[in-house]
Amino acid sequence: MATVFFLISIYLFFSAETSQSLQSNITKGSTLFTNSTPNFWLSPSGHFAFGFYPSGNGFKVGTWLIGRPRNTVVWTALRDEPALLPGVSLVFTTDGRLLVLNFTAVQLIAQTNQKAQVAAMHDSGNFLLYGSNMEVVWATFRFPTNTLLVTQELGPDKILYSSKSDTDDSAGDFKLWMQIDGNLVAYQSKSLQVVKYSYWSSQSKSNTRGVSLTFAADSRLYLVNSTGFSIRNLTGGTLPVNKTTLYRATFDVDGVLRLYQHQMGTDGSLNSIVLWSAINREDRCSVKGACGLNSYCDRNGADNIACLCPPGFDFADPNQPNKGCKLNSSVDNDCFLKGANDDYMISTLENTIWERDEYEVLTPVSEEACSKACLEDCYCVVAMFKDQVCFKPKLPLRNGIKNSSSPSTSFVKVRITNTKNIITKKLGKELLITGVVLIAFSLVILASSGYLIYTHQIWSLKVMTSQDCPPDVLRDINLTSFSYDQLAVATNDFMEEIGKGASGKVYKGSVPENGGKEIAVKRLEKLGCYGAGELKKVVGEVEVNLEELEKMVKIGLWCVQTEIDLRPTMKQVILMMDGTIVTPPPPPPNPAANN
């Protein structure tokens, strides 16, 4: 066995050396432009190229496998940077640096500890920079993005990131991590790297440090430790090795590691097939994150999956179902009122579950009890039932999957109140507020108009009397205006009540300035305000919340005060409407009413 392993190692070594020797050298000072022809450096066989490739409305720098109907990108520089605009250049400078000259900046492609003397594009798909003694100072194979080519490896603690889409090579939603414990594990990109959030593993139990994922020339993917000992084979290998048969292992957009075989045609065509997949087609819903938040994954035929929304949810983006779902209604405050359950119903999903992250667990219970418990719980949107246990998960729901091999039932609470009624209710409330404000404003206009007419009549009377009456008579018939403080003094602070009317009480007083002449003063009360009885008369038989209506009337009267300084700000109005601050009784809109 050791002899066989030794011979295989010698074979792989010489195969790698041979492939590395097949290269196209690039001298210092060489430059590529996005709009030049060609805008790449080609390998000797013509299978691989390094340079500019189209990406969106611009370009990116990378390596690709040439073929029809389209090229296959296997490495990308500056992966998460925006696409480069047309007109930029890629330069292997005279001082040995590889960089992009942008219109506003210089972007370094290769970070090296020493200056390179020559660059080369190999038939293996590896682009390298060499030092003065032809030692390798930088290589694309050392920094894999989403693909491994033959003789390439994913070292300890290194990660492959899936692409965002088939047309966008930016880092996507999934990562394949060669863990330092010797286990190769797949996760969602934004999840914690713990067992709970993994969805695939090589199941390597060696707990050996220094393990790498290696890709042999005969297509074998295997894990090897730092001493060269093979720990586990992922694929069998022993496939044909020649100039027209190429292999690549790619961590694809959907978060699955696959091994591809490419057959190069004499006419430049590229026929590709999948030789191996880490996750079978029928199990693709097991990829955590295959569908977004609040959705669930279901098989759609033999080759595809479908991302679906549970009842009561809609797609966040109908054009991208895998982006998840959102609630199409919210739990109103009336959920907590008696009888509010009549506005909701329970919809059932069989064999559909989400990731366990519950705020409450009920056990042992029946399906009926689990359904009822969710219906009567204002915080519950979904309840999952399995083996007499009822789980109430928190929102948002994560990693939903429909799986007939795992019998379970999920109950989804759906609001059944007619959407039109909800809109009408909100619109009615807005119209009511507007109406109250307009009524209050009309009352102010009416009061102001009455006051102007009254003053005009008094002025006319003064003119007439000044012309027709003697001064002593004028003094007796002229109306005198008193301030509130003067009336308080005249009535000894409204001490002696002598009568009472519908709008206020009447008090006895005297005016020292007129020789102590006795007067009667009527004090008006609640001017410009409605009590509960008056509001009830206004709304008639319509069922309204009188406290809310009274609050809105008060707010309306505050907003139409004739003195601008008395009017509340918009922020104060919002706080009063929300009940954050108490709405005080407003003064009469016309200050003259206090006199």
Steps between C-alpha positions, in 0.01 A plus 500: 500500500783738590667422166181581311462828689865586428458436127181710492680784678789484248246502215316801641827683562623456145153578363497826695853586391415427138187712512689783669763493223235561237475875534491829313741753647403865540778756528504808719333801343230288330159668505143394423207734436131418533442618142814342348512184289581275666446622857643184662814286521448149362645167620704299241217250436246780462274343764549765771530879494582769756386860456177697467165322466153663470305538825172690505552836333877487549791261544679297762850351512520124522576161350257303285470179302440583136220326315166524330218575562662709776820528698520364856655734760720313750666787692418866562717783633355778719193282520274724705604825336268664242551408136771700322393761250600471134836663429699382805826307461671196657874553530796278593716798592869546438562476876326159515153581626167375357236769527194664345527865397154640559387853418510608864712237675766231472383153606764238586416150375791306656637562849865385494791519741748554217489644149414261219724466194270305270135387489357187340166349402515120538299232322383387845302824534747644753631856451835556677757770575867393529791662684856551381592134566177377336348427840121547517415823683125498430246267330123494449494137620599625847187712525204295371163675474229244419691244287783249529687382189717188477811511723341782701412468870291670766731533798424493873259773616441611138154563355329473162210745455221436254428770241203730542344384172593340167578849365643660814825356638487697826500290818157345546286341772703188582851403612700175504749506786800270536491503879812470709356185661530321164130514412375660175168674580243710309313791663298805412742790454348714775444224757714403794747224418352249744344158443145632539533715188687255275315309227774274357821349631771264381451315831874488560559387857877521503523817712832544324638846437651599169245320281444627143249426225706394196401458136705233319563499124278192453201691650534354852386737776640392834607621844867470583693586818824697529710183461333409170283225644159472335222522761190467287403491131200708394514367141649189347731652239680277241334689212672574165774763501579660164521836326132513409346375826498754784357489852394759750337494845271797566304610806195607303251785539253270680753404768587152365852376422508327159763333283481581127656339195561716190562348158666744263378471140719566194263781402543677835185358657496408869282206605454483878350238730471461879699200621427535872294717735542535876120527536267300278238679290213364710660636819572857386242640742735389778725795411433749778424833336385351169184705560484829690345600831134411568486266197541127458666277242316230305615271219379605158554193285818295487747781433358815657381642828233763567499767770146552630327733745276362777140629522483861617839584345600651163834495316731785602597520131265313262778494239739323740306238702817380673530838677229404750153611606335763719175511697214649298328628817600594851357410838294804604437605858148361469654150513515544877129590527232251591369314195787612275571139401201524267724704266748211457505146372752213500643366173678164504824400324588131505860379533631857508734619773738787573817527703442455874511842668186508712382736773266240650464119503183313601512129585328259498223639281280391210497654152171671581639648822811624318287670234276661761798616706639691200159647412457639852856633524543851354875444470463173308510495120615142444489191722677174413365170630689170516486203739252671738724807533388848388773752412431872453795640299608864499486711187661510253469133413825343379596209278152370427472166322219272386609141552260206485757276669464707819129487599397824668232769484533876505213734588507851352274770646345711222298819536161464331373859544424642159787715382253749358342544845842563654575768241152652547549506875834682470363737238193568715717590796705739288184659360357534851812683620491726195131566552544593866780742413289660224199532732715661768650736241149590377393580856796734534415673171136531611598640839742744340238616251248550782753696697573729201128560438452572869787751513376663179155549655650648816714735293192607300306558822781717637503710183125547510485583869792738477305696243150488655544473878649730763816387682322405823260274315785342303670402823185320616433300184854417376614138550815472708756218452645343814796266537470175691707642788270807525194275517664284768559813713148627433340169617741450790643197314152378396388477864121546489304284254157645413394272215591220255444452126565227242845631415618624844432666837408866574682692777422835679759781482557875504713750302675757722577718195125554447426597858465145622233416246384138535547260209428133415781291347439171319799262493498270196625144550644234253489739208617326181512151658278198473406270785427132453129571461552756225743272313247218518243728340747590222572142395140378543462124470849441354713284729819688582750512784381816679833540683689495167247740345524740793880489474486580128256790564739643757797464264297669222416795728864535602602506131265791412589736784506861378821561695771319304713446812223287650490259206687171557782383273448206266712285732279593796188419294638153415591436865150608613335279236713200605419564865866553587414834658170606656281737296404791732163678463543775239413865569233667283647577155410871539681660797230766515266234638688514828401863554 
